[in-house]
């Protein structure tokens, strides 16, 4: 299991990435953490003719707060977020460090990047769920300069996005901070890709849920916002019956294939469970305390 | 190992060796109409691309010498020609200057294959117009009616309870962390093909390679350096090893191959895919009156050398009753060819399944008859006063602690508070499984001859030699893959010679250093290899005593070997160091009257018939009704393997085995698409459990000494995996007791659990059929 | 197409200048070009962890990093742990707690655990199990490995506290 030949280029600035990609054409790919791309290359399921390595672009490794927006540089490793206790993250985005713990394992989180995950667009990937949950914008540098793509428009199906072949993701901007949030998943083994995942975020104002987002992962080609369920929770009491009603709606909303793992019935049950648990965990947490066990 | 200084085959530096990659069949079944290697040959760095014909069609035949109705003789070509019989079967070998280039070239070999409908399950047998082996038109390669009993029908008619049940276990992979690997080189000076291979059976690999390549055995030297796990997957001769040897021979140039994980999972050897249709009769007291089993094993496409495809069916039929006194017993066991990789004897060989069957029968009968599940086992188990007990399967069981182990296990789980934990109401469902079994280990020639292999394995020989400084080298024909033989053998030998274990070095795994042996499998090494070494060490001790007697002017029979000295019993100060004896024998033999002919070396042999270790396992599981997830949260083993030589090593074997058993019960399954494409070709799809899925395991020891062995020990390498599936399945059924659970198939998936909870559990059997 | 790069990698404190094919993985670079065969390849798709090494002190799967990417960086492998004949505390603990059988996965577990221990963790058994879930072992059932790492975490914490107190005093 060795990769096919390719040309290697190391870029030192975002503009250089675009320049290289433009020159190299369709068969070139950006190499960030490599935790998804390189296994595919080793299996020879991916045969890029050239790789543009962005790991030396230190300027893309940052976490910054600007108003309601949390800006994460594309080269920021999962582990950086996992370990972050900074107020700019904790205030309204405290879910991010907790959610990052679900990503693979420690060595995967040490190497894998936020931007790489968003660009790879795996429907089970935590960052992809979180992007939809927090109405993130994906900042892309391409031949025509910088564009800001709402995450709602970013994903176009399984492992595919609107990015052009010479685009590089430079930043992910998480918007809409909320006091309560949780992400939960089910996989057979610790650290595996989720069979199903659910993430929720909301505020509670005057005893009512406000500004509710619900996203499901691994149940469709891309992370799925469940707006019908969001509408149900909006304005409702933050309590178990609300979560259960939302979960029922979400479970009915998915369209699992009969041949996916465990079949349609199992997937719906799992979604129902995970949404209820995500809400319960979010509301039980005071938005800064972790409910999941994990590594500090 | 700890320093990174281990020496696995892939670690051996050979700057000029060529790398081999295999072109493998993309389809499960078909006829090769053309192979075009032109584009591959011209790639820079490619040395050769070889097909079966280029290597004179080498093949291996693994048979049992039984009539054709019982065993159909088929051959396994080393590279496929004419037919391909599973996806992943090797068709051609690319030889190149690097593995990278070899894989580039393998992608460029073009095979034209006329595809046939693949036979992927026992239900599809006979459905294909083209039988997998023309010699066996019905697909049956093995058909053994082991026990017939004309009165069995009467007992069923008279029984209070008759259970008719079907049990299935999925196809699994042994998955040693080091996949297979080999490095072959023709050494002209020695007229020898030197084959380094990651194998459990160096001498049988020597025989297989010599046979397939038409060489004398002295022309082949097989060396197994450090072996990164085997579990049975490496106790057979692989086609790739033979082909790489053939390449080295033909090109007169070193060639190497390291199997990658995809190859290991999809194209090496599998095991444990079985179905049992069982009828069992019980009386009112829960005594099992009779048992009638129809056992079907999916053995894959070929019969594998040397053990043949008869291993699983034979083991299953002969040992099914286990520790229970089954009044009347009949069994038919068959092995079917399908378009999947062939099976090898993966750890446990049929016994994880037969223990699952018997223990489920006990639990079901207990429930139906309203008897406590531990009590029903006690009633049916061979009692201490009944040993030696000869069962209706013709096997004689020597003493074991069957009832005592069960009681101790029941007591241990009670003390650990499991019954309280079981009742805990926090949304999770908890269940306890407790099971009891024995495993026959260390089969010698007298037992294995009944299999009727053309060569009967079983004995082993060991040499123990003391050098002039008094250090000792032991050779053995067994071959460790992490079982700690270096430690235990040294301990056994040192004890008999009165020296420190550090002065004893074990040599194994090299056919030039060890004259002959049968390798490491079947829980045989400590008992047979270690037993042979013990006999040899005792004989060497006698020689040392004889020399000491002469030097100390005493009777040899009055000499004790203690703390590095030979001393006259009861005479203080009358002693001589063993080192000095060693020096005297080698360097000043002229001073000795009687021992001039000898060096300090002795040979020993062991060939027991085989002995039963026994164990009781208990599992505590938690079921999450929200996800169907099952976690094994606590585990207890009571192990009786006779006299324990080294508890740490015994416990390591048990824990590793239990982990594999938990895996087989809950996680691991090799799935295929209906047209035969492997769907479990990665460690993302084939779920080896991690440290988060395997609990801490508490182990208690019982010691019923064995009179077949000098040390009183019994084999025990497989028991962990043999007991764990049954224990886990029992625990899951117990956890779901409120929902009428009756799960009999492994692995248990979360969806199966949810189906039980939702009252739609019909599907488990059909799911396994769909996916297998 | 042959894309080669002249790179400088510091491995276990020593600089090496190497000419590497772009596609050569860091694992193969270590094993075949530098003869550091303690780093093993068990799956080559990032699941088993046998090839875990430290790249700039962070644990990575060396089958998922290309050698050329390590140009100008520091790598630590299992061969760096012992001090001459003296095993490190972690290696010794693996030996004492029967944390290995066949030994193939051991280097990866040692490097994973070393990276974890260098973060000065709490090191409770639950957390240790979670961390060690990154790698696969087929022989031991993990118990000895978990025990070894848990004990070393406690020992190192104790030693650090002693050093701290000595410093304070």
Short mmCIF file of C-alpha atoms in Angstrom, two decimals, chain B residues 268-515:
data_model
loop_
_atom_site.label_atom_id
_atom_site.label_comp_id
_atom_site.label_asym_id
_atom_site.label_seq_id
_atom_site.Cartn_x
_atom_site.Cartn_y
_atom_site.Cartn_z
CA UNK B 268 -4.84 -14.29 3.26
CA UNK B 269 -6.73 -16.74 5.44
CA UNK B 270 -9.96 -16.48 7.35
CA UNK B 271 -11.80 -18.70 9.76
CA UNK B 272 -14.71 -19.47 12.07
CA UNK B 273 -17.54 -19.13 9.52
CA UNK B 274 -19.84 -21.89 10.67
CA UNK B 275 -23.44 -22.86 11.12
CA UNK B 276 -24.76 -25.41 13.60
CA UNK B 277 -28.22 -26.88 13.33
CA UNK B 278 -28.69 -28.67 16.57
CA UNK B 279 -31.37 -30.78 18.26
CA UNK B 280 -30.94 -31.41 21.93
CA UNK B 281 -33.12 -33.49 24.25
CA UNK B 282 -33.39 -32.83 27.99
CA UNK B 283 -35.23 -34.60 30.78
CA UNK B 284 -37.18 -32.90 33.57
CA UNK B 285 -34.08 -32.48 35.67
CA UNK B 286 -32.34 -30.65 32.88
CA UNK B 287 -30.03 -33.54 32.02
CA UNK B 288 -29.05 -33.59 28.39
CA UNK B 289 -30.11 -36.91 26.96
CA UNK B 290 -29.01 -36.54 23.42
CA UNK B 291 -27.54 -34.19 20.91
CA UNK B 292 -27.74 -34.30 17.14
CA UNK B 293 -25.75 -31.73 15.19
CA UNK B 294 -25.53 -30.80 11.54
CA UNK B 295 -22.43 -28.64 11.23
CA UNK B 296 -21.64 -26.65 8.12
CA UNK B 297 -18.35 -24.81 7.70
CA UNK B 298 -17.74 -22.28 4.95
CA UNK B 299 -14.10 -23.08 4.29
CA UNK B 300 -13.56 -20.74 1.34
CA UNK B 301 -12.04 -21.60 -2.00
CA UNK B 302 -9.17 -23.94 -1.17
CA UNK B 303 -7.79 -26.58 1.12
CA UNK B 304 -4.73 -25.09 2.76
CA UNK B 305 -1.43 -26.82 3.41
CA UNK B 306 -0.65 -28.62 5.67
CA UNK B 307 -3.74 -28.92 7.87
CA UNK B 308 -6.32 -29.07 5.04
CA UNK B 309 -9.86 -27.79 4.97
CA UNK B 310 -10.91 -30.61 7.28
CA UNK B 311 -9.67 -28.84 10.42
CA UNK B 312 -12.83 -26.99 11.39
CA UNK B 313 -15.40 -29.70 10.57
CA UNK B 314 -13.36 -32.41 12.29
CA UNK B 315 -12.78 -30.41 15.43
CA UNK B 316 -16.40 -29.32 15.61
CA UNK B 317 -17.91 -32.78 15.31
CA UNK B 318 -15.49 -34.61 17.54
CA UNK B 319 -15.49 -32.15 20.46
CA UNK B 320 -18.97 -30.61 20.51
CA UNK B 321 -20.24 -32.25 23.75
CA UNK B 322 -17.32 -30.75 25.69
CA UNK B 323 -17.56 -31.04 29.46
CA UNK B 324 -21.15 -32.23 29.44
CA UNK B 325 -22.32 -35.80 29.79
CA UNK B 326 -24.34 -36.09 26.62
CA UNK B 327 -26.13 -39.43 26.64
CA UNK B 328 -26.34 -40.02 22.93
CA UNK B 329 -24.54 -38.05 20.30
CA UNK B 330 -24.59 -37.86 16.54
CA UNK B 331 -22.96 -35.34 14.28
CA UNK B 332 -22.43 -34.66 10.65
CA UNK B 333 -19.85 -32.04 9.77
CA UNK B 334 -19.30 -30.67 6.33
CA UNK B 335 -16.94 -28.20 4.73
CA UNK B 336 -18.19 -26.24 1.74
CA UNK B 337 -16.20 -24.42 -0.90
CA UNK B 338 -17.24 -20.83 -1.57
CA UNK B 339 -15.72 -17.93 -3.51
CA UNK B 340 -13.94 -16.48 -0.51
CA UNK B 341 -10.38 -16.75 0.71
CA UNK B 342 -9.46 -20.10 2.20
CA UNK B 343 -9.59 -20.68 5.92
CA UNK B 344 -6.70 -21.40 8.25
CA UNK B 345 -6.93 -22.72 11.80
CA UNK B 346 -7.57 -19.41 13.61
CA UNK B 347 -7.10 -19.58 17.39
CA UNK B 348 -9.74 -21.77 18.98
CA UNK B 349 -10.66 -23.67 15.81
CA UNK B 350 -14.38 -24.46 16.07
CA UNK B 351 -14.29 -24.46 19.85
CA UNK B 352 -15.50 -20.86 20.24
CA UNK B 353 -18.51 -22.07 18.27
CA UNK B 354 -19.07 -25.38 20.04
CA UNK B 355 -18.81 -23.71 23.45
CA UNK B 356 -21.30 -21.10 22.26
CA UNK B 357 -23.64 -23.89 21.15
CA UNK B 358 -23.41 -25.93 24.34
CA UNK B 359 -23.62 -22.97 26.68
CA UNK B 360 -26.60 -21.50 24.85
CA UNK B 361 -28.31 -24.89 25.03
CA UNK B 362 -27.72 -24.95 28.79
CA UNK B 363 -29.13 -21.44 29.26
CA UNK B 364 -32.12 -22.13 27.04
CA UNK B 365 -32.92 -25.41 28.77
CA UNK B 366 -32.49 -23.78 32.17
CA UNK B 367 -34.98 -21.09 31.24
CA UNK B 368 -37.48 -23.46 29.72
CA UNK B 369 -37.29 -25.92 32.61
CA UNK B 370 -37.09 -23.31 35.35
CA UNK B 371 -33.71 -24.44 36.62
CA UNK B 372 -30.95 -22.09 37.77
CA UNK B 373 -28.42 -21.75 34.98
CA UNK B 374 -25.45 -22.60 37.14
CA UNK B 375 -27.27 -25.55 38.63
CA UNK B 376 -28.15 -27.04 35.24
CA UNK B 377 -24.48 -26.89 34.30
CA UNK B 378 -23.46 -28.58 37.52
CA UNK B 379 -25.91 -31.40 36.86
CA UNK B 380 -24.65 -32.05 33.36
CA UNK B 381 -20.94 -31.59 33.96
CA UNK B 382 -18.52 -34.47 34.32
CA UNK B 383 -18.09 -34.78 38.10
CA UNK B 384 -14.71 -35.02 39.86
CA UNK B 385 -15.21 -38.70 40.77
CA UNK B 386 -16.01 -39.64 37.17
CA UNK B 387 -12.54 -38.95 35.72
CA UNK B 388 -11.19 -40.40 33.55
CA UNK B 389 -14.47 -40.03 31.72
CA UNK B 390 -15.09 -41.31 28.22
CA UNK B 391 -17.85 -39.40 26.47
CA UNK B 392 -20.28 -40.40 23.77
CA UNK B 393 -17.86 -38.71 21.38
CA UNK B 394 -15.26 -41.35 22.22
CA UNK B 395 -12.94 -38.89 23.91
CA UNK B 396 -11.48 -39.64 27.31
CA UNK B 397 -11.25 -36.63 29.62
CA UNK B 398 -8.53 -36.74 32.27
CA UNK B 399 -9.05 -34.95 35.56
CA UNK B 400 -10.02 -31.31 35.48
CA UNK B 401 -11.70 -28.91 37.89
CA UNK B 402 -14.89 -28.44 35.88
CA UNK B 403 -17.37 -28.08 38.72
CA UNK B 404 -14.92 -26.33 41.00
CA UNK B 405 -14.05 -23.76 38.32
CA UNK B 406 -17.72 -23.01 37.71
CA UNK B 407 -18.41 -22.59 41.42
CA UNK B 408 -15.35 -20.41 41.93
CA UNK B 409 -16.35 -18.21 39.00
CA UNK B 410 -19.92 -17.89 40.31
CA UNK B 411 -18.54 -17.00 43.71
CA UNK B 412 -16.08 -14.46 42.30
CA UNK B 413 -18.70 -12.57 40.34
CA UNK B 414 -20.96 -12.52 43.37
CA UNK B 415 -18.17 -11.10 45.53
CA UNK B 416 -17.46 -8.53 42.84
CA UNK B 417 -21.01 -7.26 43.27
CA UNK B 418 -22.19 -8.16 39.81
CA UNK B 419 -25.68 -9.20 40.88
CA UNK B 420 -26.25 -5.76 42.39
CA UNK B 421 -24.79 -4.05 39.36
CA UNK B 422 -27.09 -6.13 37.18
CA UNK B 423 -30.13 -4.64 38.89
CA UNK B 424 -28.91 -1.04 38.68
CA UNK B 425 -31.57 1.19 37.12
CA UNK B 426 -29.90 4.08 35.33
CA UNK B 427 -31.28 3.56 31.86
CA UNK B 428 -28.70 0.95 30.92
CA UNK B 429 -29.52 -2.74 30.81
CA UNK B 430 -27.05 -5.06 32.44
CA UNK B 431 -26.55 -8.77 32.12
CA UNK B 432 -24.30 -11.50 33.38
CA UNK B 433 -23.05 -14.44 31.36
CA UNK B 434 -21.36 -17.36 33.00
CA UNK B 435 -20.04 -20.29 31.04
CA UNK B 436 -17.84 -23.33 31.58
CA UNK B 437 -15.76 -25.39 29.19
CA UNK B 438 -12.64 -27.37 28.57
CA UNK B 439 -10.23 -27.22 25.67
CA UNK B 440 -8.09 -30.06 24.46
CA UNK B 441 -4.53 -28.85 24.06
CA UNK B 442 -1.17 -30.16 22.95
CA UNK B 443 -2.43 -32.85 20.64
CA UNK B 444 0.23 -35.49 20.04
CA UNK B 445 0.62 -37.94 17.19
CA UNK B 446 -1.68 -40.53 18.72
CA UNK B 447 -4.58 -38.07 18.61
CA UNK B 448 -3.71 -36.22 15.43
CA UNK B 449 -3.22 -39.46 13.50
CA UNK B 450 -6.99 -39.83 13.69
CA UNK B 451 -7.32 -36.84 11.39
CA UNK B 452 -5.55 -38.87 8.69
CA UNK B 453 -3.25 -36.18 7.36
CA UNK B 454 -0.50 -37.59 5.11
CA UNK B 455 1.94 -36.33 7.72
CA UNK B 456 0.96 -36.59 11.35
CA UNK B 457 2.11 -33.71 13.52
CA UNK B 458 2.37 -33.81 17.24
CA UNK B 459 5.71 -34.74 18.78
CA UNK B 460 8.63 -32.43 19.35
CA UNK B 461 12.29 -32.86 20.06
CA UNK B 462 14.59 -30.60 22.00
CA UNK B 463 18.34 -30.47 22.45
CA UNK B 464 19.90 -28.98 25.54
CA UNK B 465 23.62 -28.28 25.29
CA UNK B 466 25.94 -26.78 27.86
CA UNK B 467 28.93 -24.88 26.55
CA UNK B 468 32.40 -24.74 28.16
CA UNK B 469 31.45 -21.73 30.26
CA UNK B 470 28.42 -23.48 31.68
CA UNK B 471 25.83 -21.56 29.69
CA UNK B 472 23.07 -23.54 28.06
CA UNK B 473 21.49 -23.44 24.64
CA UNK B 474 18.13 -25.11 24.16
CA UNK B 475 16.70 -25.81 20.75
CA UNK B 476 13.07 -26.49 20.12
CA UNK B 477 10.90 -27.15 17.13
CA UNK B 478 8.19 -24.91 18.50
CA UNK B 479 8.27 -21.29 17.39
CA UNK B 480 7.17 -18.39 19.61
CA UNK B 481 5.20 -15.38 18.37
CA UNK B 482 5.07 -13.57 21.65
CA UNK B 483 4.07 -16.39 23.97
CA UNK B 484 7.21 -15.88 26.00
CA UNK B 485 8.84 -19.26 25.32
CA UNK B 486 12.23 -17.67 25.89
CA UNK B 487 11.19 -17.07 29.48
CA UNK B 488 9.28 -20.24 30.27
CA UNK B 489 11.60 -22.71 28.55
CA UNK B 490 14.61 -21.14 30.24
CA UNK B 491 12.81 -21.43 33.55
CA UNK B 492 12.03 -25.12 33.04
CA UNK B 493 15.55 -26.02 31.92
CA UNK B 494 17.31 -23.89 34.53
CA UNK B 495 15.24 -25.48 37.30
CA UNK B 496 16.44 -28.92 36.34
CA UNK B 497 20.07 -27.88 35.98
CA UNK B 498 20.23 -25.84 39.15
CA UNK B 499 21.36 -22.73 37.31
CA UNK B 500 19.92 -19.27 36.81
CA UNK B 501 17.41 -18.86 33.91
CA UNK B 502 19.53 -16.02 32.49
CA UNK B 503 22.16 -18.61 31.59
CA UNK B 504 19.74 -20.48 29.34
CA UNK B 505 19.17 -19.29 25.80
CA UNK B 506 16.40 -20.63 23.59
CA UNK B 507 17.02 -21.18 19.89
CA UNK B 508 14.01 -21.67 17.70
CA UNK B 509 12.61 -20.84 14.33
CA UNK B 510 15.54 -21.85 12.10
CA UNK B 511 15.50 -25.15 10.26
CA UNK B 512 19.30 -25.19 10.10
CA UNK B 513 19.63 -24.84 13.88
CA UNK B 514 16.74 -27.06 14.87
CA UNK B 515 16.68 -30.44 13.19
#
